[in-house]
Coordinates of N, CA and C in Angstrom, one line a residue:
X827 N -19.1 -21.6 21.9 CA -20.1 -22.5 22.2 C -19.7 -23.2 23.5
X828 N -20.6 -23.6 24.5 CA -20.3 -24.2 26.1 C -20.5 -26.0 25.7
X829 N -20.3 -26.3 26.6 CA -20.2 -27.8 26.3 C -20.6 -28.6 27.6
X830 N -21.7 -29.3 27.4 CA -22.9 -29.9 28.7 C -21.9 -31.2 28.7
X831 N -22.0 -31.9 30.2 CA -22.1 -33.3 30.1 C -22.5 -33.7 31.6
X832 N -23.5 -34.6 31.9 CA -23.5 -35.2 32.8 C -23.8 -36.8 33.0
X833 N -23.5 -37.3 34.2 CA -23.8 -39.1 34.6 C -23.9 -39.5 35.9
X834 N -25.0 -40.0 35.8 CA -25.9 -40.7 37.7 C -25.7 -42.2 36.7
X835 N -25.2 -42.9 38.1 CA -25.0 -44.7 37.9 C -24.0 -45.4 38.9
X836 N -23.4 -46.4 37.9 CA -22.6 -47.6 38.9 C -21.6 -47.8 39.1
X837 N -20.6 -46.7 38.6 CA -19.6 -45.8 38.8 C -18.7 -45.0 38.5
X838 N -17.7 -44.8 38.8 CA -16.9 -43.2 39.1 C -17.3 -42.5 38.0
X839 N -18.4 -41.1 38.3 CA -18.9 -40.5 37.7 C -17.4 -39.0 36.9
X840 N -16.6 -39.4 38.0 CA -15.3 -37.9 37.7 C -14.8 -38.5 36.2
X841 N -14.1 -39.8 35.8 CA -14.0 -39.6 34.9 C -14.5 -39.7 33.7
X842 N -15.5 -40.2 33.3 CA -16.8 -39.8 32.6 C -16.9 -38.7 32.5
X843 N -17.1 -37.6 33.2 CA -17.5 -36.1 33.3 C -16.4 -35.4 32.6
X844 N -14.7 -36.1 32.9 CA -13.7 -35.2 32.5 C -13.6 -35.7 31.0
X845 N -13.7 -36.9 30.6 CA -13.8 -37.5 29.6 C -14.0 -36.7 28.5
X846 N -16.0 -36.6 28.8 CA -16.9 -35.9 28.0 C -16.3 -34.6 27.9
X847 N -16.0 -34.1 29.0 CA -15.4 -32.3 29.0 C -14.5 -32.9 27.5
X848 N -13.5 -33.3 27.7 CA -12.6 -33.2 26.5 C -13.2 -33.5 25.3
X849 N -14.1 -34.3 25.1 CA -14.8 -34.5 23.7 C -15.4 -33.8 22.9
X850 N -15.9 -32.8 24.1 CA -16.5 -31.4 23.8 C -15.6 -30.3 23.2
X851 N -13.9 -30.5 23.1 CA -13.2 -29.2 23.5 C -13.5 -28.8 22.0
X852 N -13.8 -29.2 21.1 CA -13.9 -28.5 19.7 C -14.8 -27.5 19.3
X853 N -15.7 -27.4 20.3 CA -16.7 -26.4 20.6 C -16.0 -25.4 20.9
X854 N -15.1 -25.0 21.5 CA -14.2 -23.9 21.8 C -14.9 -23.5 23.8
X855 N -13.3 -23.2 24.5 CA -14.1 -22.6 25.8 C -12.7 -21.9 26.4
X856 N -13.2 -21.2 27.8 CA -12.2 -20.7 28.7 C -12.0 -21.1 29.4
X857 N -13.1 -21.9 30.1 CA -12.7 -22.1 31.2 C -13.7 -23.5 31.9
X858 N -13.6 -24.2 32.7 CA -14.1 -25.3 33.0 C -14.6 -25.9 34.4
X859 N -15.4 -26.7 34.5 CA -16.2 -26.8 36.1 C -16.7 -28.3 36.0
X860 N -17.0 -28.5 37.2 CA -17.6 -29.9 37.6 C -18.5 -29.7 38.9
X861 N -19.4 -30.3 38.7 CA -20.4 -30.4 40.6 C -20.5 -32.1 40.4
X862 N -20.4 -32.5 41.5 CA -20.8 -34.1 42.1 C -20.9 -34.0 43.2
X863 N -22.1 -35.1 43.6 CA -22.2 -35.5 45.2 C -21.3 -36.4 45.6
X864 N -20.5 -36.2 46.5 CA -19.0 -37.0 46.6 C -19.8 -37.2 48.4
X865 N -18.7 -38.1 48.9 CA -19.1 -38.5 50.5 C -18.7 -37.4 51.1
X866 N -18.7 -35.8 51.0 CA -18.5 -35.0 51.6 C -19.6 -34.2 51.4
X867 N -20.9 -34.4 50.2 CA -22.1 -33.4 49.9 C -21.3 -33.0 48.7
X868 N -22.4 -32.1 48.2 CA -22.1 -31.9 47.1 C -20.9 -30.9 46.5
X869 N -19.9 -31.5 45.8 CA -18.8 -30.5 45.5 C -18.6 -29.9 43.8
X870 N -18.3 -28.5 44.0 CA -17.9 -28.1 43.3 C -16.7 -27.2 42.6
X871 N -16.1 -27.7 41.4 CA -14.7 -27.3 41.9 C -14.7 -26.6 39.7
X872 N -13.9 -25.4 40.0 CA -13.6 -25.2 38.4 C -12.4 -24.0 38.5
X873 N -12.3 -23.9 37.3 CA -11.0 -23.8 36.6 C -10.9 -22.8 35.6
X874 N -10.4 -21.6 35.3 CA -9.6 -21.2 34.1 C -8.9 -21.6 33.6
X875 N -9.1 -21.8 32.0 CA -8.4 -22.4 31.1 C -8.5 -23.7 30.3
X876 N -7.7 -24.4 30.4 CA -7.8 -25.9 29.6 C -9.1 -26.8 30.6
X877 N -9.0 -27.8 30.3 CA -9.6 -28.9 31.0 C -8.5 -29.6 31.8
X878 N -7.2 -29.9 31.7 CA -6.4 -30.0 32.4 C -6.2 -29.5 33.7
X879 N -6.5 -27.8 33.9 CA -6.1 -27.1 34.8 C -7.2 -27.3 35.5
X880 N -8.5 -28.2 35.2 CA -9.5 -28.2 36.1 C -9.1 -29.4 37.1
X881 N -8.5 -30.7 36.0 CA -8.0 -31.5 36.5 C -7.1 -31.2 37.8
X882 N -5.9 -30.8 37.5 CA -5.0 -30.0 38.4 C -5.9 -29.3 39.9
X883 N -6.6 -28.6 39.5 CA -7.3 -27.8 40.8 C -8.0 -29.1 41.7
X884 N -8.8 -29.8 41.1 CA -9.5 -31.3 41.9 C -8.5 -31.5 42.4
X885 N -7.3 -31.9 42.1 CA -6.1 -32.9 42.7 C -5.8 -31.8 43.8
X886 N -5.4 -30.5 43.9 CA -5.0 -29.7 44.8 C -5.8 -29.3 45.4
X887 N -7.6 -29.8 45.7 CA -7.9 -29.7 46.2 C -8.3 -30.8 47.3
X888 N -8.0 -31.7 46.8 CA -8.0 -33.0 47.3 C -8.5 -34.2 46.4
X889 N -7.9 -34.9 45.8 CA -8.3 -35.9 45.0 C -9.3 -36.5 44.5
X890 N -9.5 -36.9 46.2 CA -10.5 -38.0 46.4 C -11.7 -37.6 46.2
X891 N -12.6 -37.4 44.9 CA -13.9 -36.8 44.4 C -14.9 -37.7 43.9
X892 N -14.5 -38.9 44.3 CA -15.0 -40.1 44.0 C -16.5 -40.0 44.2
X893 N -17.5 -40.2 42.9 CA -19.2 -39.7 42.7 C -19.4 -40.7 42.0
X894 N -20.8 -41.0 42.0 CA -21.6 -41.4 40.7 C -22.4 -40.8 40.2
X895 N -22.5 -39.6 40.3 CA -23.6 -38.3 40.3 C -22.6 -37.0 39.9
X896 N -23.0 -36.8 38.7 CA -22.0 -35.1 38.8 C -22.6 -34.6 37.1
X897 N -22.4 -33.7 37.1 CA -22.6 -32.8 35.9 C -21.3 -32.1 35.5
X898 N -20.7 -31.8 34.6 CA -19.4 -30.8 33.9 C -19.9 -29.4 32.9
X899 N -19.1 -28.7 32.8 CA -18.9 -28.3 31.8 C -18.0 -27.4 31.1
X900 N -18.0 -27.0 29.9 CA -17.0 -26.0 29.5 C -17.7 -24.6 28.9
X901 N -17.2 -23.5 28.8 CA -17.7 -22.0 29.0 C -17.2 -21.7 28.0
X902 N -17.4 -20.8 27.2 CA -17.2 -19.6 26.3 C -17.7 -18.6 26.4
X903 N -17.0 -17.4 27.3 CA -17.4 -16.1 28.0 C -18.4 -15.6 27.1
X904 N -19.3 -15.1 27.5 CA -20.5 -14.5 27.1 C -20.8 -13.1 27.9
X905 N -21.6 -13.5 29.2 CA -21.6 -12.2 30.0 C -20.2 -12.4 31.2
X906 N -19.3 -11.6 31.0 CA -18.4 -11.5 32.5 C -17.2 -12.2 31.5
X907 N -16.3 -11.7 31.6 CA -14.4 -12.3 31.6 C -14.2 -13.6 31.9
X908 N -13.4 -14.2 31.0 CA -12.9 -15.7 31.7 C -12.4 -15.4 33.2
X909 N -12.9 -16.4 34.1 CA -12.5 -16.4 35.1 C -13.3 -17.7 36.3
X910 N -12.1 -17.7 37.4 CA -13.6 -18.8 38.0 C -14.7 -18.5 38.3
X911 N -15.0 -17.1 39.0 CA -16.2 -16.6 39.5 C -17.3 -16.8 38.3
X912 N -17.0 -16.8 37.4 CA -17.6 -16.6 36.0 C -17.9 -17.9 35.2
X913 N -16.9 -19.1 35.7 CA -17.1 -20.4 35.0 C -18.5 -20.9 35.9
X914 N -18.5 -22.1 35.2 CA -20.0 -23.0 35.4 C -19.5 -24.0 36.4
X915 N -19.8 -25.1 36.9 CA -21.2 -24.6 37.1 C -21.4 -23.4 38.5
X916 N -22.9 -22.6 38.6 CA -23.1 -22.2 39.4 C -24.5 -22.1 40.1
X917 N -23.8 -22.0 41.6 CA -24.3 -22.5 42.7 C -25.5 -21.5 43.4
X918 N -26.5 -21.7 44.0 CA -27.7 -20.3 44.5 C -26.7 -21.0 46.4
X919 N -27.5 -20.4 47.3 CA -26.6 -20.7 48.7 C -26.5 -21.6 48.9
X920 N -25.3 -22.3 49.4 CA -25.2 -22.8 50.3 C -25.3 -24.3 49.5
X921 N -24.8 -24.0 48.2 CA -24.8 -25.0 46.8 C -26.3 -25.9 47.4
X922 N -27.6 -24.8 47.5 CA -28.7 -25.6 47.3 C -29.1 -26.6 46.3
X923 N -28.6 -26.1 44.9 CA -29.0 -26.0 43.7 C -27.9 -25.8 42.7
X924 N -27.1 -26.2 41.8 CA -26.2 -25.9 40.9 C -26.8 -26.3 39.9
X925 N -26.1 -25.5 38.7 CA -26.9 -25.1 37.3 C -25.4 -25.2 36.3
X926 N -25.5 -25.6 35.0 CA -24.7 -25.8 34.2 C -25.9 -25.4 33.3
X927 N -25.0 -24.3 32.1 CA -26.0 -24.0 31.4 C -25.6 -23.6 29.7
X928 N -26.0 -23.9 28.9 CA -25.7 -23.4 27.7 C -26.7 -22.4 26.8
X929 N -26.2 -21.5 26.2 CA -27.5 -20.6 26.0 C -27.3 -19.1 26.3
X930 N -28.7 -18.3 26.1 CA -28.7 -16.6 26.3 C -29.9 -16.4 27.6
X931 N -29.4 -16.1 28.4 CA -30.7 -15.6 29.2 C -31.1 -14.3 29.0
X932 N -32.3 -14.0 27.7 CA -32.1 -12.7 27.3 C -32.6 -11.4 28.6
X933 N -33.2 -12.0 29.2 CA -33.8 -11.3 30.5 C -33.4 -11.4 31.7
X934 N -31.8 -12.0 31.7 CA -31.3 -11.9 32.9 C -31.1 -10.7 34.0
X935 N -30.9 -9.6 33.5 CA -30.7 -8.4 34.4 C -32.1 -7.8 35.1
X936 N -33.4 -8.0 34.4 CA -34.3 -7.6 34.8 C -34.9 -8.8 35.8
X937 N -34.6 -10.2 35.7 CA -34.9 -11.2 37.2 C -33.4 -11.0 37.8
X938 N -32.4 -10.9 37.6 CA -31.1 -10.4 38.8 C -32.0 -9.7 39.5
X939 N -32.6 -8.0 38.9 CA -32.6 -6.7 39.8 C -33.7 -7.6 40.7
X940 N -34.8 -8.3 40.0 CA -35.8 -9.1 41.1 C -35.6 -9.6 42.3
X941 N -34.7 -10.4 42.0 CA -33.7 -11.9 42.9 C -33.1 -10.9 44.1
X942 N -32.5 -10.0 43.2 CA -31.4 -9.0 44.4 C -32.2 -8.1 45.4
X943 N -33.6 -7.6 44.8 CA -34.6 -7.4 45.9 C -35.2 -8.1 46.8
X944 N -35.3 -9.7 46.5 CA -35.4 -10.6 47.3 C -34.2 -11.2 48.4
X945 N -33.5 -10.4 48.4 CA -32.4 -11.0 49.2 C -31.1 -11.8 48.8
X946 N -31.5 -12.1 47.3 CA -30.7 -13.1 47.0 C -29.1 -12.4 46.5
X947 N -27.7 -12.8 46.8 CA -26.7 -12.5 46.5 C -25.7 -12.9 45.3
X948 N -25.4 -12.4 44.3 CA -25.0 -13.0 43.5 C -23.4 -12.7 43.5
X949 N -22.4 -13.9 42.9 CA -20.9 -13.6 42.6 C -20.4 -13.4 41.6
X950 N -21.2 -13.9 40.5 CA -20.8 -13.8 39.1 C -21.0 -12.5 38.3
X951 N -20.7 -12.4 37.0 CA -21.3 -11.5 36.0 C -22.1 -12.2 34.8
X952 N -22.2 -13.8 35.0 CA -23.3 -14.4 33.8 C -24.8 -14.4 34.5
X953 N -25.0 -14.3 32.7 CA -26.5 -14.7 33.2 C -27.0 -15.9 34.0
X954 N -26.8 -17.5 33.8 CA -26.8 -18.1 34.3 C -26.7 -18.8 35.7
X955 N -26.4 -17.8 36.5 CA -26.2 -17.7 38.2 C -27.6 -17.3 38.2
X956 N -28.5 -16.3 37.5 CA -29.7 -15.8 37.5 C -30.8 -17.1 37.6
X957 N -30.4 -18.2 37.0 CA -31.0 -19.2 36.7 C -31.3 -20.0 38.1
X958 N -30.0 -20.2 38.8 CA -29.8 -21.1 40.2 C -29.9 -20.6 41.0
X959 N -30.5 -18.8 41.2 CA -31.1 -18.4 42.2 C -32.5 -17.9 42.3
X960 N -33.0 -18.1 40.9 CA -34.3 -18.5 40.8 C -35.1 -19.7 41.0
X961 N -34.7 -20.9 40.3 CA -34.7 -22.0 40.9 C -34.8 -22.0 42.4
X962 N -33.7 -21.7 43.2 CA -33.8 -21.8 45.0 C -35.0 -20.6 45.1
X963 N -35.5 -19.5 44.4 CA -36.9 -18.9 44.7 C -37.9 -19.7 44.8
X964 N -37.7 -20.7 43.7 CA -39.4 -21.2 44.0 C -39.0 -22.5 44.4
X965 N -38.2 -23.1 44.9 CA -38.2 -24.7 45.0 C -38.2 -24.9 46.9
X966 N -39.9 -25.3 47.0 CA -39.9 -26.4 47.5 C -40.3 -27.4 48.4
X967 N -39.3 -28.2 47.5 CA -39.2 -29.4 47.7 C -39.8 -30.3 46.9
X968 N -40.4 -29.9 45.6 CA -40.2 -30.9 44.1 C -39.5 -29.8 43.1
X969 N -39.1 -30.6 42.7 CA -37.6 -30.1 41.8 C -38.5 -29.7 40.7
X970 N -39.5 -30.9 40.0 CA -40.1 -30.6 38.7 C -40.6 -29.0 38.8
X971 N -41.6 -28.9 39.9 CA -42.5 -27.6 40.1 C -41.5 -26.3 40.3
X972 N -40.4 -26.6 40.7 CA -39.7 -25.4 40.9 C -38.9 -25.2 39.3
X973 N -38.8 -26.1 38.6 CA -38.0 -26.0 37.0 C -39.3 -24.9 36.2
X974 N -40.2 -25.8 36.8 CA -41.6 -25.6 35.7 C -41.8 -23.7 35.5
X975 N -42.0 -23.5 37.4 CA -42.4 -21.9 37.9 C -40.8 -21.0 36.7
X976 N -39.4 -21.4 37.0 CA -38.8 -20.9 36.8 C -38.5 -20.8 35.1
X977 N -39.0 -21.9 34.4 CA -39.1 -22.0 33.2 C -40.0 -21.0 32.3
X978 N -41.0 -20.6 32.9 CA -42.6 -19.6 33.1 C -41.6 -17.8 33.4
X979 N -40.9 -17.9 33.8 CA -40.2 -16.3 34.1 C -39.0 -16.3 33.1
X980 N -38.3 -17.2 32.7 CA -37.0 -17.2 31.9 C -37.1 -16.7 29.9
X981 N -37.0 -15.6 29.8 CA -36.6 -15.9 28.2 C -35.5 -16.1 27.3
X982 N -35.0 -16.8 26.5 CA -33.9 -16.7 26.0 C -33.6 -18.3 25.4
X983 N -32.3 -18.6 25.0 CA -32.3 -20.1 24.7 C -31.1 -20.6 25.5
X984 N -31.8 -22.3 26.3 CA -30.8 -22.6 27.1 C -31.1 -24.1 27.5
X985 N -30.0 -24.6 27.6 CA -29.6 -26.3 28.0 C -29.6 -26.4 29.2
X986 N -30.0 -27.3 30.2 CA -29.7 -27.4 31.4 C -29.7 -28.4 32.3
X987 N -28.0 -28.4 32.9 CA -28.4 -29.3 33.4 C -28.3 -29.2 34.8
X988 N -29.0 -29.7 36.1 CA -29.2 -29.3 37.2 C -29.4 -29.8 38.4
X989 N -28.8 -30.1 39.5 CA -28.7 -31.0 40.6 C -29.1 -29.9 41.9
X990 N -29.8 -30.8 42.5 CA -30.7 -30.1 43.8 C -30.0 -31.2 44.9
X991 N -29.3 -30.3 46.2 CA -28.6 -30.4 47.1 C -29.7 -31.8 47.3
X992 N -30.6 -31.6 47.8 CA -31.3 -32.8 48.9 C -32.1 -33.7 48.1
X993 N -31.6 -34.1 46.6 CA -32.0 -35.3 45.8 C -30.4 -35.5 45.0
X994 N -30.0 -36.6 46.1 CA -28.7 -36.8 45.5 C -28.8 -38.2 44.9
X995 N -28.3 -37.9 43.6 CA -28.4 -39.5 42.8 C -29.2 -39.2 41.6
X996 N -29.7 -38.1 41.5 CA -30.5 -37.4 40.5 C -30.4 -36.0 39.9
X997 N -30.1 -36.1 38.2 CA -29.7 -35.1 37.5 C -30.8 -34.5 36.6
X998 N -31.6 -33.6 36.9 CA -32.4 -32.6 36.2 C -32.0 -32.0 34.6
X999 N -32.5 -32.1 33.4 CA -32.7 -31.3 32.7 C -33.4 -31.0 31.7
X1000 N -33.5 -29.9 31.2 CA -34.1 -29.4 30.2 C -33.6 -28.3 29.1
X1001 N -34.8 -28.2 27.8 CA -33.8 -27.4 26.8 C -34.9 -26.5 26.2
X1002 N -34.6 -25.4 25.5 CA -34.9 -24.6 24.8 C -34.0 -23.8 23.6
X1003 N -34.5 -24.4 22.4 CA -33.5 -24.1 21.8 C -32.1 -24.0 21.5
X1004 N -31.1 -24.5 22.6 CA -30.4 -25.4 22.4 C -29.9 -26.8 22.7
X1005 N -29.2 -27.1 21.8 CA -29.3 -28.6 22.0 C -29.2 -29.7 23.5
X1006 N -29.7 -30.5 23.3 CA -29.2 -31.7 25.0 C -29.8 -32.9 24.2
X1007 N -29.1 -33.8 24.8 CA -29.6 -35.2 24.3 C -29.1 -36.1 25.8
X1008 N -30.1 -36.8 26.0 CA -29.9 -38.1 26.8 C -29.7 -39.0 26.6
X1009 N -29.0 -40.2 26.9 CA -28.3 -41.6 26.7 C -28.5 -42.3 28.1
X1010 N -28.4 -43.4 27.9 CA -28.8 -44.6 28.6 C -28.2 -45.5 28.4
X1011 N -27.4 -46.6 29.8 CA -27.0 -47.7 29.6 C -26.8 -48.7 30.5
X1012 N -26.4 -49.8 30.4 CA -26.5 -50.6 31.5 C -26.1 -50.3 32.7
X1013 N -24.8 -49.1 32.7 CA -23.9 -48.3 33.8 C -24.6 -47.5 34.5
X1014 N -25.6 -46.6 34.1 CA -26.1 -45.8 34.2 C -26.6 -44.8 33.0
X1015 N -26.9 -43.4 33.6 CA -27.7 -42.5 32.5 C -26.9 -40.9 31.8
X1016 N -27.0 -40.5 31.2 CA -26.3 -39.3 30.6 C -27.3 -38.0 30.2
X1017 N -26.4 -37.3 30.4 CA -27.1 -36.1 29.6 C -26.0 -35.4 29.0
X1018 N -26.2 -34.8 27.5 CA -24.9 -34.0 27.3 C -24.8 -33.2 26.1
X1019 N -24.6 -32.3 26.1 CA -25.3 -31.1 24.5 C -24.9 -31.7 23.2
X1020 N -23.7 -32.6 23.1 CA -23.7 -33.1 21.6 C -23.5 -34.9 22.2
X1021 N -23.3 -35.6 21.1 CA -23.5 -36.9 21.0 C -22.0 -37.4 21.5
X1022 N -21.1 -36.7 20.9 CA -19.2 -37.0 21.3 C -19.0 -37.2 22.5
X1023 N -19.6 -36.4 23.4 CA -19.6 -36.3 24.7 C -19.7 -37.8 25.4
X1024 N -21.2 -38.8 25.2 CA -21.3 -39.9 25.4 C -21.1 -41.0 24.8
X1025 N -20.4 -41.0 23.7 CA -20.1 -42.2 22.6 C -19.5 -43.3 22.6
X1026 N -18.3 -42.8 23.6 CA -17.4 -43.9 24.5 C -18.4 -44.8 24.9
X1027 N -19.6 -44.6 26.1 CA -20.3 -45.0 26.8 C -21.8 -46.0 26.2
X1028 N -22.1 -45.0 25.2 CA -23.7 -45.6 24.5 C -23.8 -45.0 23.7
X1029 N -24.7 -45.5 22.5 CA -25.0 -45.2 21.2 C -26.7 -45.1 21.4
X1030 N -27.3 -45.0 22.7 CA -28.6 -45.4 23.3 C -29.1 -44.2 23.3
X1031 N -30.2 -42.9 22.5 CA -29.8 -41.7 22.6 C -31.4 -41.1 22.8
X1032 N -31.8 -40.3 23.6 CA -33.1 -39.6 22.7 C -32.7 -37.9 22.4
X1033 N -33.2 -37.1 22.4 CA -33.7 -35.9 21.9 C -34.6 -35.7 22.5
X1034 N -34.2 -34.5 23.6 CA -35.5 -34.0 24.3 C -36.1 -32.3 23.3
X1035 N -37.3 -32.4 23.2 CA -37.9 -31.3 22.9 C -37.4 -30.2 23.4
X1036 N -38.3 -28.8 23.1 CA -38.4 -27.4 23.5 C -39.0 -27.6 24.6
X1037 N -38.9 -27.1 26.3 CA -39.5 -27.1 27.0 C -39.9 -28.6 27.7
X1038 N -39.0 -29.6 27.3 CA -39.3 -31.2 27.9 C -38.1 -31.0 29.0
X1039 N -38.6 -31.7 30.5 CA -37.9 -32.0 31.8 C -37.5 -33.1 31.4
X1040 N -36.3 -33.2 31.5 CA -35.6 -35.1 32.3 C -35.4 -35.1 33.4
X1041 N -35.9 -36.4 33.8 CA -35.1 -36.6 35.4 C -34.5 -38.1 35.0
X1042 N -33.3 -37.9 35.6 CA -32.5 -38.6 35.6 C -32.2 -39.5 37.1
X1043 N -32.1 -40.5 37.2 CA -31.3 -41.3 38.6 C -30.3 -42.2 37.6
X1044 N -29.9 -42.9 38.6 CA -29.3 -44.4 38.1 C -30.0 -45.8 37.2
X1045 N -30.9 -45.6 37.3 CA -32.3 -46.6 37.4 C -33.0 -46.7 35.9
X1046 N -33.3 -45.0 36.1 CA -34.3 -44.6 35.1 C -34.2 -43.3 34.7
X1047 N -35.1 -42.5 33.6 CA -35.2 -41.7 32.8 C -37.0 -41.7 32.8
X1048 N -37.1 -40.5 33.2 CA -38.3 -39.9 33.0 C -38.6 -38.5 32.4
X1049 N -39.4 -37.9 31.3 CA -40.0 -37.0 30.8 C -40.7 -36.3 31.2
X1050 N -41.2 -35.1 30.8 CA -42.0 -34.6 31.8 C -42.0 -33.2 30.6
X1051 N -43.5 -32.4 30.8 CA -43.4 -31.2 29.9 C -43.7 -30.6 31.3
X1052 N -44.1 -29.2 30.6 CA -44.3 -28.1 31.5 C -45.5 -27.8 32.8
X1053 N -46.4 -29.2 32.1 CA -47.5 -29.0 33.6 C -47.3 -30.4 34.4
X1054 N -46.3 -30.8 33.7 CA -45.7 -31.7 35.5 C -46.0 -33.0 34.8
X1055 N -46.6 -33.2 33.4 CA -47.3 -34.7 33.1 C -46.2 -35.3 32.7
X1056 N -46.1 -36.9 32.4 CA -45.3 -37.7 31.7 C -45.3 -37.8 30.5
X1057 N -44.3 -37.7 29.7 CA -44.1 -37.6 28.1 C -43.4 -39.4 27.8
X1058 N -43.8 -39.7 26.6 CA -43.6 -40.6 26.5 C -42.4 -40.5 25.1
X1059 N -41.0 -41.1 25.4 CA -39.9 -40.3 24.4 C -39.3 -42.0 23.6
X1060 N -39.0 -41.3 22.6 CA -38.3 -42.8 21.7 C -36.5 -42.7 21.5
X1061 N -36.4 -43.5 22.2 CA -34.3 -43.8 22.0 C -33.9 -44.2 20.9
X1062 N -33.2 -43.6 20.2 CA -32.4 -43.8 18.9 C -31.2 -44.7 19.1
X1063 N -30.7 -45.2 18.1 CA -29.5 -45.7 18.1 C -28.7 -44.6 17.3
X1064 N -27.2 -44.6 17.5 CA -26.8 -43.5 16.9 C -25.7 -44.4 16.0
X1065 N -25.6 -44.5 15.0 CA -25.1 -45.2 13.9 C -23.8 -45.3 13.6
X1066 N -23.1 -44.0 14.0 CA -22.0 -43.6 13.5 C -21.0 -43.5 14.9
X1067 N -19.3 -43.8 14.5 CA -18.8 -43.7 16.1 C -17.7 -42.6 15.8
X1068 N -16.6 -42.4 16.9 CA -16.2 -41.5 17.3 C -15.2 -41.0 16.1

């Protein structure tokens, strides 16, 4: 099982992200990743192995990854070998678009052979790269309409969470059949595939449907189904702690 977590707010999003990565490790993984918009654009940096070793690679890459915007996650090989080419998150060009994903894309090879007719270049062996260079097919310049078109071609079951290069400060997602839940708090907003992930932070929770968008900022939480309308969602308290 992979393990979601992300947070847009009022500050340092890195340890929050690495946080949740560890809360998640009971889920089992290989290997580990992070995207944030840091004062250099948006970075992404991951790792084979522990969550530590992801730690380690940030520092040797340069420390200073200081965000309030980022998404994480952890991997359990599915299509492709542990490795980084193969960890999450992943990127369409020119990290237009990065994708963290949990789930089966059961029709990934038959939109690759599409995407790869289109020009588009892929590095990985998961299905999930399939996802972030379909997204950059149809997007743009509203994120909702390009989730919606790409949601309409995708079969299979999948979590997602998703940052678009030229809306920085805001975290996209959606689910199908596997789990995501969003949180909310005075700090800012969450998204993250189990509850442990944000518990530290808020007990403030909803449950997004099959086929329900979030959009996330600092600010706010918005809903959204498949033809672009607003959904109106109810926040739980979550009873129980860590």
């Amino acid at each position: 099982m992979c393990g979601i977590v992300g947070f847009t707010g009022r500050e340092n999003a890195l340890p929050i992200l690495i946080k949740g990565l560890y809360s998640l490790e009971y889920r089992g993984y290989d290997s580990a990743g992070v995207a944030a918009f840091t004062k250099d654009g948006l970075r992404v940096v991951k790792a084979r192995g522990r969550i530590a070793n992801l730690e380690e690679k940030i520092k040797e890459e340069g420390g200073d990854m200081y965000c309030t915007c980022g998404i994480g996650h952890t991997r359990w090989a599915t299509h492709g070998e542990p490795s980084v080419a193969n960890a999450h998150p992943h990127c369409s060009k020119d990290k237009r678009i990065v994708v963290v994903h949990n789930g089966i894309i059961e029709n990934y090879k038959e939109l690759k052979e599409y995407l790869q007719k289109k020009g588009f270049v892929f590095l990985s062996e998961t299905d999930t790269e399939v996802v972030a260079h379909l997204l950059d097919y149809y997007y743009k310049g509203n994120p909702l309409e390009a989730i919606a078109r790409a949601l309409g071609r995708i079969r299979g079951s999948y979590a997602l969470g998703i940052l678009f290069k030229d809306q920085p400060g805001k975290i996209y997602a959606v689910r199908k059949d596997s789990p995501l839940i969003i949180g909310r708090s005075e700090n800012g907003n969450f998204i993250a595939s189990d509850v442990p992930a944000i518990l530290k932070y808020t007990k403030n929770v909803c449950y997004i449907s099959d086929m329900e968008i979030a959009e996330l900022t600092k600010d706010t939480i918005t809903f959204y189904d498949v033809d672009q309308e607003i959904l109106e969602k109810e926040f739980r308290t979550v009873e129980w702690d860590a």
